[in-house]
PDB file of C-alpha atoms in Angstrom:
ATOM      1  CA  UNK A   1     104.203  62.338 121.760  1.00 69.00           C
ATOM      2  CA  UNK A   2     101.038  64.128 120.806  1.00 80.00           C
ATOM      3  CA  UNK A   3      98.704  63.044 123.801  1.00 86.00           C
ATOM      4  CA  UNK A   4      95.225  63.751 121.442  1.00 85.00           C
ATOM      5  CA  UNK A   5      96.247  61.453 119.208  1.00 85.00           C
ATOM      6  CA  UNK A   6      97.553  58.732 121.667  1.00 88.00           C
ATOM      7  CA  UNK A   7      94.337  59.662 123.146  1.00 88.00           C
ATOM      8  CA  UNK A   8      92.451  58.872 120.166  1.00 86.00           C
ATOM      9  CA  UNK A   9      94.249  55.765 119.260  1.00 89.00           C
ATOM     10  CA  UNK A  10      93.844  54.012 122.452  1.00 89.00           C
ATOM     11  CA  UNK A  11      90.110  54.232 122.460  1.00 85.00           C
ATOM     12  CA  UNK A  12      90.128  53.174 118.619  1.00 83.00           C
ATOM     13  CA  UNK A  13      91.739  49.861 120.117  1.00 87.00           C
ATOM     14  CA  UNK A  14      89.902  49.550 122.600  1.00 84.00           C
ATOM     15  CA  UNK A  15      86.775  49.849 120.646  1.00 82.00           C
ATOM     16  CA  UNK A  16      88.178  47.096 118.507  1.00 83.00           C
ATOM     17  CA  UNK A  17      88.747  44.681 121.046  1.00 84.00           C
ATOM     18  CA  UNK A  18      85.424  45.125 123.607  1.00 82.00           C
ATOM     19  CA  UNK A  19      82.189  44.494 122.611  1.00 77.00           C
ATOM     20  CA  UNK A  20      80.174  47.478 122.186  1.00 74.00           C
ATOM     21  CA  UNK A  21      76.773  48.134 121.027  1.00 78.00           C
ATOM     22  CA  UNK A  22      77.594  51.059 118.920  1.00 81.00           C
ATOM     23  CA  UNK A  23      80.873  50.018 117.877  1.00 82.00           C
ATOM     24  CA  UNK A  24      80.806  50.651 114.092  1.00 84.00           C
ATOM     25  CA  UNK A  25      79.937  54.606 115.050  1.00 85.00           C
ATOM     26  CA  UNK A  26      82.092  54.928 117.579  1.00 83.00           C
ATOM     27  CA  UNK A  27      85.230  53.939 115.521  1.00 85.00           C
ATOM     28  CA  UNK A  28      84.107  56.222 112.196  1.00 87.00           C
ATOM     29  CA  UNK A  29      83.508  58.880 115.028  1.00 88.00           C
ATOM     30  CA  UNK A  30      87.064  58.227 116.430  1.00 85.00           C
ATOM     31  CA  UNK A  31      88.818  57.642 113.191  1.00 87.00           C
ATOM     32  CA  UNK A  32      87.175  61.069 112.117  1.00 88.00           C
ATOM     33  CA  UNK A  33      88.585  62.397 115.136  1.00 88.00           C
ATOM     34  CA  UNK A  34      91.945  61.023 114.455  1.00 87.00           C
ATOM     35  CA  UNK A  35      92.391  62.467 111.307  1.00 86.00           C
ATOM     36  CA  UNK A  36      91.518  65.710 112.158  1.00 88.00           C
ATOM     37  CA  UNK A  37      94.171  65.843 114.757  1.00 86.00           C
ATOM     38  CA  UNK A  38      96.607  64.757 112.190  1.00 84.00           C
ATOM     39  CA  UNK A  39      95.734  67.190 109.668  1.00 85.00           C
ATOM     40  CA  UNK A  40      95.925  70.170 112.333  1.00 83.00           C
ATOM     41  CA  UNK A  41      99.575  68.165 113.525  1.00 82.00           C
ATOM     42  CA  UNK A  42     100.525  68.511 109.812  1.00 82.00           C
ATOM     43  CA  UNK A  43      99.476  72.052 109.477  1.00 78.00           C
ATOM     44  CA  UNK A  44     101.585  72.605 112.764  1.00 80.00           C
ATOM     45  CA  UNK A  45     104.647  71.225 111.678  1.00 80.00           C
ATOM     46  CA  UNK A  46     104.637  73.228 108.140  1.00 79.00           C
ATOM     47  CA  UNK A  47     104.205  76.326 109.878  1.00 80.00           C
ATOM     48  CA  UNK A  48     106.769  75.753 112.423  1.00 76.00           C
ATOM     49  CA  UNK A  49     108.788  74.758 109.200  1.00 77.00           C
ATOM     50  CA  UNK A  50     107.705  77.827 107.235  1.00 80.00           C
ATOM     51  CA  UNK A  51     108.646  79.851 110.096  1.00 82.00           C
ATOM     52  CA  UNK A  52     111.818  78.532 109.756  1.00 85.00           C
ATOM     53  CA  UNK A  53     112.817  79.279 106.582  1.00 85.00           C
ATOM     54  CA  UNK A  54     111.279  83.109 107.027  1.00 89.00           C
ATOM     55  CA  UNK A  55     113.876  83.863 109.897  1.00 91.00           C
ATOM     56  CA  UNK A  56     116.842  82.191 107.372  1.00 93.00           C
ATOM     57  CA  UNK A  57     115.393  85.138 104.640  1.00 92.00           C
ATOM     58  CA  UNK A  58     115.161  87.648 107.585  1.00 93.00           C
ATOM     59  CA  UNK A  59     118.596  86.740 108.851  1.00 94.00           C
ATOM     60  CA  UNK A  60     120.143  86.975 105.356  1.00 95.00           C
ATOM     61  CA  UNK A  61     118.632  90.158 104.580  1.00 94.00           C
ATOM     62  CA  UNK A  62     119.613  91.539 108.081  1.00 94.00           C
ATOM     63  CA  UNK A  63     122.895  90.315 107.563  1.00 95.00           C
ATOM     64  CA  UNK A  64     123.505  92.075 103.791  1.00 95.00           C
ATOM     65  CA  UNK A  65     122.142  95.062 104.756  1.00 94.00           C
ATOM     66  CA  UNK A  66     124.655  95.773 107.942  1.00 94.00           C
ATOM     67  CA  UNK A  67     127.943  93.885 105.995  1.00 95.00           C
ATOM     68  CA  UNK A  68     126.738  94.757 102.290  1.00 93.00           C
ATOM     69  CA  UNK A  69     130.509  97.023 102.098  1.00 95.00           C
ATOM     70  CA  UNK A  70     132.409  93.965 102.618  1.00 94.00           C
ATOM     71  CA  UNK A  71     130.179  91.072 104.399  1.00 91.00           C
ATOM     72  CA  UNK A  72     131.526  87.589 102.906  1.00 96.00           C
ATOM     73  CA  UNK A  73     128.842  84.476 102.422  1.00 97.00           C
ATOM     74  CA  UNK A  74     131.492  82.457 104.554  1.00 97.00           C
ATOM     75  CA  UNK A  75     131.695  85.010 107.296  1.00 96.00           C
ATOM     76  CA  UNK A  76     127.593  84.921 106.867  1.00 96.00           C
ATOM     77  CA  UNK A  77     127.752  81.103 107.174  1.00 97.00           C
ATOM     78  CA  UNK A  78     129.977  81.111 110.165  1.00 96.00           C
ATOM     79  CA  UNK A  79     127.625  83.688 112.353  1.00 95.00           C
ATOM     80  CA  UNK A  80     124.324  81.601 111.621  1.00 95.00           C
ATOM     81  CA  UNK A  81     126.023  78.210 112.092  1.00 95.00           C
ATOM     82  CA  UNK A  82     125.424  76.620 108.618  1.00 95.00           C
ATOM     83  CA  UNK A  83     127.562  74.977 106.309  1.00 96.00           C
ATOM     84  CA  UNK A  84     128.699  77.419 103.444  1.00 97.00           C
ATOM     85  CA  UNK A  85     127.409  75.641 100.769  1.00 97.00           C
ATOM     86  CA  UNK A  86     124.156  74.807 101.690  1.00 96.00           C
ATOM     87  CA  UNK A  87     123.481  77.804 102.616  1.00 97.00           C
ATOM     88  CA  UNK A  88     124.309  79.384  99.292  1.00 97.00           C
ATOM     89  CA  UNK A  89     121.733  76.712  97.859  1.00 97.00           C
ATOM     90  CA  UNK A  90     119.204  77.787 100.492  1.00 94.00           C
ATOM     91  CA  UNK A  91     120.098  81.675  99.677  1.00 96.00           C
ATOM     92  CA  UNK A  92     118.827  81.053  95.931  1.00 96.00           C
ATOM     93  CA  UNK A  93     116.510  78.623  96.296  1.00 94.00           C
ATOM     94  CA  UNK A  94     114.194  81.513  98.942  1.00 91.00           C
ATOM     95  CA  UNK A  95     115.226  84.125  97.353  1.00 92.00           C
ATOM     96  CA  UNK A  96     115.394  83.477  93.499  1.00 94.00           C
ATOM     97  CA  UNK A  97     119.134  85.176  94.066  1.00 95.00           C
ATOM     98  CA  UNK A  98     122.479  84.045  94.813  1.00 96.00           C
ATOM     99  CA  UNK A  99     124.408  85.967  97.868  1.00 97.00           C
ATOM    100  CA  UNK A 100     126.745  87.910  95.227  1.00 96.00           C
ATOM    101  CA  UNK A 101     123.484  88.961  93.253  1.00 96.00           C
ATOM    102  CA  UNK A 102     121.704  90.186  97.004  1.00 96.00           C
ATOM    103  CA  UNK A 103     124.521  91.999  97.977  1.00 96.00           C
ATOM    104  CA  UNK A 104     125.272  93.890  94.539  1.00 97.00           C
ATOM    105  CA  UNK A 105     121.623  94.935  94.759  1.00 96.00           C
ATOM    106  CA  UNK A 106     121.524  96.305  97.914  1.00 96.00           C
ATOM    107  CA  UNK A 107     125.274  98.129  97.164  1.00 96.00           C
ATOM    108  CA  UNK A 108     123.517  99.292  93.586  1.00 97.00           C
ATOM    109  CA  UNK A 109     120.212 100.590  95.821  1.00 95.00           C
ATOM    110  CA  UNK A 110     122.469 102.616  98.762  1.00 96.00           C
ATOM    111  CA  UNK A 111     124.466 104.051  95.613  1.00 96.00           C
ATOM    112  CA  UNK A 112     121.425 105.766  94.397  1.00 96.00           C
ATOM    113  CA  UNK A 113     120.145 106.587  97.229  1.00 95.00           C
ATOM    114  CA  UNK A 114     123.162 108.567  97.641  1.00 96.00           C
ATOM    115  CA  UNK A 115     123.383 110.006  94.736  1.00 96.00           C
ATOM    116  CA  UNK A 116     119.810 111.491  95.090  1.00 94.00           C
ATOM    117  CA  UNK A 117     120.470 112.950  98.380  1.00 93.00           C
ATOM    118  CA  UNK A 118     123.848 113.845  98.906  1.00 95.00           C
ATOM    119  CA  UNK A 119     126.558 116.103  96.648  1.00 94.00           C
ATOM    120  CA  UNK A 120     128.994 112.792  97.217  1.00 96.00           C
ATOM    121  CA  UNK A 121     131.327 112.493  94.187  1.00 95.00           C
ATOM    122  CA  UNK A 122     130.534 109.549  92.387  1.00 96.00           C
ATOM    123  CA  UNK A 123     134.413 107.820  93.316  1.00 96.00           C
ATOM    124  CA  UNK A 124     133.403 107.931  96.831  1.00 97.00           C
ATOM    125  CA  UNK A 125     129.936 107.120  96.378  1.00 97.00           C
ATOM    126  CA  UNK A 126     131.375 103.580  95.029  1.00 97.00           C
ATOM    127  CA  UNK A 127     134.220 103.117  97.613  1.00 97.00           C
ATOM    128  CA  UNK A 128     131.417 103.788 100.473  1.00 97.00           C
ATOM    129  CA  UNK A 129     129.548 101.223  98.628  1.00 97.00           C
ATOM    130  CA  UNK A 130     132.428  98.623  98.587  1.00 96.00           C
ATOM    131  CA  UNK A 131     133.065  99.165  95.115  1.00 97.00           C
ATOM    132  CA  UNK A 132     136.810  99.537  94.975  1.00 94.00           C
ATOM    133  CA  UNK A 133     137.208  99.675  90.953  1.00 96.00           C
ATOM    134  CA  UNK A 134     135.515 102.531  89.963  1.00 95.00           C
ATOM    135  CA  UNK A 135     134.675 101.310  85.936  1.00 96.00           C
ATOM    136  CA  UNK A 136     133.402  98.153  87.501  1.00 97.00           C
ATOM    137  CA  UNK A 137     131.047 100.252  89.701  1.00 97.00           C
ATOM    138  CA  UNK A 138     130.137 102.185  86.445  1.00 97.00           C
ATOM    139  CA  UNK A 139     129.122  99.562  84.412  1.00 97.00           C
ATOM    140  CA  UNK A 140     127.119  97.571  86.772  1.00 97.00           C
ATOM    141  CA  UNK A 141     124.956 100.615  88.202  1.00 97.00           C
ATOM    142  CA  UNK A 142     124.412 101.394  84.015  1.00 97.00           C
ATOM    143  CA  UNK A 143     123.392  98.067  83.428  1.00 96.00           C
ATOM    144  CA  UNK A 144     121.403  98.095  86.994  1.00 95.00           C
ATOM    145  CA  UNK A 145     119.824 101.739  86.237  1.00 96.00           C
ATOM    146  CA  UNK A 146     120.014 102.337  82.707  1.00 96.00           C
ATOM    147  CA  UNK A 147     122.140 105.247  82.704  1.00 96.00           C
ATOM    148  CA  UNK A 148     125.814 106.433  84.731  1.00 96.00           C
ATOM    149  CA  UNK A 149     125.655 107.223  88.489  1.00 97.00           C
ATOM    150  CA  UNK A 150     126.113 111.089  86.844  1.00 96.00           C
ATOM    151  CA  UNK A 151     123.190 111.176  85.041  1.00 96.00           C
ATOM    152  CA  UNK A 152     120.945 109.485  87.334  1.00 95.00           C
ATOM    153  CA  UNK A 153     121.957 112.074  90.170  1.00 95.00           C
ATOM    154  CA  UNK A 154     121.033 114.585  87.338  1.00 93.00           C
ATOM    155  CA  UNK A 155     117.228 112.913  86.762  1.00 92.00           C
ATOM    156  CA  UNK A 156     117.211 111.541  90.293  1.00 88.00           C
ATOM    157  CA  UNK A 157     117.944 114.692  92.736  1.00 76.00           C
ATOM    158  CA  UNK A 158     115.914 115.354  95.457  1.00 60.00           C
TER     159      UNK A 158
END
Protein backbone atom coordinates (compact mmCIF):
# COMPACT_ATOMS: atom_id res chain seq x y z
CA UNK A 1 0.00 0.00 0.00
CA UNK A 2 3.11 2.11 0.21
CA UNK A 3 2.92 3.96 -3.27
CA UNK A 4 7.13 4.64 -3.21
CA UNK A 5 7.69 1.33 -3.11
CA UNK A 6 5.00 0.16 -5.68
CA UNK A 7 6.55 3.01 -7.38
CA UNK A 8 9.87 1.60 -7.26
CA UNK A 9 8.95 -1.90 -8.05
CA UNK A 10 7.14 -1.24 -11.16
CA UNK A 11 10.00 0.50 -12.83
CA UNK A 12 12.41 -2.37 -11.50
CA UNK A 13 10.08 -4.62 -13.81
CA UNK A 14 9.88 -2.71 -16.24
CA UNK A 15 13.54 -2.24 -16.51
CA UNK A 16 13.73 -5.99 -16.59
CA UNK A 17 11.56 -6.58 -19.34
CA UNK A 18 12.48 -3.45 -22.02
CA UNK A 19 15.57 -3.08 -23.49
CA UNK A 20 17.50 -0.31 -22.18
CA UNK A 21 20.87 0.96 -22.76
CA UNK A 22 21.72 1.57 -19.21
CA UNK A 23 19.84 -1.14 -17.78
CA UNK A 24 22.35 -2.73 -15.35
CA UNK A 25 22.56 1.01 -13.55
CA UNK A 26 19.30 1.72 -13.63
CA UNK A 27 18.18 -1.45 -11.69
CA UNK A 28 21.27 -1.15 -8.88
CA UNK A 29 20.02 2.57 -8.85
CA UNK A 30 16.37 1.36 -8.32
CA UNK A 31 17.09 -1.58 -6.14
CA UNK A 32 19.17 1.00 -4.00
CA UNK A 33 16.21 3.02 -4.01
CA UNK A 34 14.02 0.23 -2.96
CA UNK A 35 15.76 -0.65 -0.06
CA UNK A 36 16.01 2.53 1.30
CA UNK A 37 12.32 2.93 1.29
CA UNK A 38 12.06 -0.29 3.10
CA UNK A 39 14.45 0.45 5.70
CA UNK A 40 12.71 3.98 6.43
CA UNK A 41 9.07 1.64 6.18
CA UNK A 42 10.74 -0.55 8.87
CA UNK A 43 11.91 2.26 10.99
CA UNK A 44 8.20 3.57 10.64
CA UNK A 45 6.50 0.69 11.75
CA UNK A 46 8.87 0.19 15.02
CA UNK A 47 8.20 3.56 16.03
CA UNK A 48 4.58 3.46 15.52
CA UNK A 49 5.07 0.12 17.53
CA UNK A 50 7.29 1.71 20.18
CA UNK A 51 4.81 4.34 20.51
CA UNK A 52 2.55 1.86 21.32
CA UNK A 53 3.86 0.24 24.01
CA UNK A 54 4.90 3.89 25.68
CA UNK A 55 1.10 4.91 25.93
CA UNK A 56 0.39 1.07 27.56
CA UNK A 57 3.37 2.31 30.36
CA UNK A 58 1.76 5.83 30.41
CA UNK A 59 -1.72 4.42 30.77
CA UNK A 60 -0.65 2.01 33.55
CA UNK A 61 1.14 4.52 35.43
CA UNK A 62 -1.81 7.02 35.00
CA UNK A 63 -4.03 4.47 36.02
CA UNK A 64 -2.00 3.41 39.55
CA UNK A 65 -1.46 6.67 40.44
CA UNK A 66 -5.40 7.87 40.45
CA UNK A 67 -6.74 4.05 41.78
CA UNK A 68 -3.40 3.15 43.78
CA UNK A 69 -6.07 3.08 47.28
CA UNK A 70 -7.98 0.36 45.81
CA UNK A 71 -7.54 0.20 41.77
CA UNK A 72 -7.75 -3.70 40.81
CA UNK A 73 -5.51 -5.08 37.62
CA UNK A 74 -8.99 -6.49 36.37
CA UNK A 75 -10.81 -3.23 36.77
CA UNK A 76 -7.40 -1.79 34.94
CA UNK A 77 -7.87 -4.44 32.21
CA UNK A 78 -11.50 -3.74 31.70
CA UNK A 79 -11.00 0.32 31.17
CA UNK A 80 -8.09 -0.19 28.52
CA UNK A 81 -9.83 -3.10 26.75
CA UNK A 82 -7.20 -5.90 27.21
CA UNK A 83 -7.42 -9.25 28.35
CA UNK A 84 -6.35 -9.54 32.12
CA UNK A 85 -3.71 -11.75 31.69
CA UNK A 86 -1.85 -10.47 29.04
CA UNK A 87 -1.81 -7.51 30.29
CA UNK A 88 -0.24 -8.55 33.56
CA UNK A 89 2.54 -10.17 31.23
CA UNK A 90 2.83 -6.88 29.34
CA UNK A 91 2.82 -4.90 32.90
CA UNK A 92 6.18 -6.87 33.85
CA UNK A 93 7.62 -7.44 30.85
CA UNK A 94 7.81 -2.93 30.31
CA UNK A 95 8.14 -2.35 33.47
CA UNK A 96 10.47 -5.01 35.16
CA UNK A 97 7.31 -5.05 37.85
CA UNK A 98 4.23 -6.87 38.29
CA UNK A 99 0.87 -4.63 38.93
CA UNK A 100 0.85 -5.66 42.82
CA UNK A 101 4.66 -4.61 43.01
CA UNK A 102 3.66 -0.91 40.99
CA UNK A 103 0.95 -0.27 43.10
CA UNK A 104 2.67 -1.11 46.61
CA UNK A 105 5.36 1.31 45.44
CA UNK A 106 3.46 4.07 44.65
CA UNK A 107 1.15 3.39 48.14
CA UNK A 108 4.84 3.01 50.00
CA UNK A 109 5.98 6.57 48.10
CA UNK A 110 2.45 8.69 49.02
CA UNK A 111 3.00 7.15 52.67
CA UNK A 112 6.18 9.00 53.03
CA UNK A 113 5.37 11.69 51.46
CA UNK A 114 2.88 12.07 54.08
CA UNK A 115 4.64 11.42 56.73
CA UNK A 116 7.20 14.20 55.83
CA UNK A 117 4.64 16.77 55.41
CA UNK A 118 1.76 16.28 57.39
CA UNK A 119 1.23 15.52 61.47
CA UNK A 120 -1.14 12.42 60.06
CA UNK A 121 -0.98 9.55 62.60
CA UNK A 122 0.66 6.77 61.14
CA UNK A 123 -2.97 4.40 61.34
CA UNK A 124 -4.46 6.83 59.04
CA UNK A 125 -1.55 7.47 57.04
CA UNK A 126 -1.92 3.56 56.01
CA UNK A 127 -5.78 3.45 55.69
CA UNK A 128 -5.45 6.69 53.27
CA UNK A 129 -2.94 4.61 51.57
CA UNK A 130 -5.22 1.50 51.19
CA UNK A 131 -3.45 -0.29 53.73
CA UNK A 132 -6.21 -1.68 55.88
CA UNK A 133 -3.92 -3.95 58.32
CA UNK A 134 -1.88 -1.72 60.00
CA UNK A 135 1.31 -4.46 60.90
CA UNK A 136 1.15 -5.34 57.26
CA UNK A 137 1.62 -1.62 56.40
CA UNK A 138 4.48 -1.63 59.03
CA UNK A 139 6.46 -4.20 57.81
CA UNK A 140 6.40 -3.50 54.20
CA UNK A 141 7.25 0.40 54.49
CA UNK A 142 10.39 -1.11 57.00
CA UNK A 143 11.42 -3.40 54.52
CA UNK A 144 10.65 -0.58 51.67
CA UNK A 145 12.49 2.30 53.83
CA UNK A 146 14.64 0.71 56.22
CA UNK A 147 13.13 1.91 59.26
CA UNK A 148 9.07 2.32 60.79
CA UNK A 149 6.80 5.02 59.25
CA UNK A 150 7.67 6.71 63.02
CA UNK A 151 11.07 7.02 62.63
CA UNK A 152 11.24 8.01 59.14
CA UNK A 153 8.75 11.01 59.91
CA UNK A 154 11.38 11.65 62.71
CA UNK A 155 14.59 11.74 60.01
CA UNK A 156 12.28 12.70 57.17
CA UNK A 157 10.27 16.00 58.40
CA UNK A 158 10.10 18.83 56.42
Amino acid sequence: DELPIQNLVENLIWTIIRKEPNKRSIQQATMGLLFLQLMNQIDHMETAAANKQQKLVMDVLSYIEEHYRDGELESLAKQLHFDKSWLSKEIKLRTGLNYTDLVRKKRLNQAAYLLSTTNMNVLDIGLAVGYENTSYFHRIFQKQFGMSPRNYRVTNKA
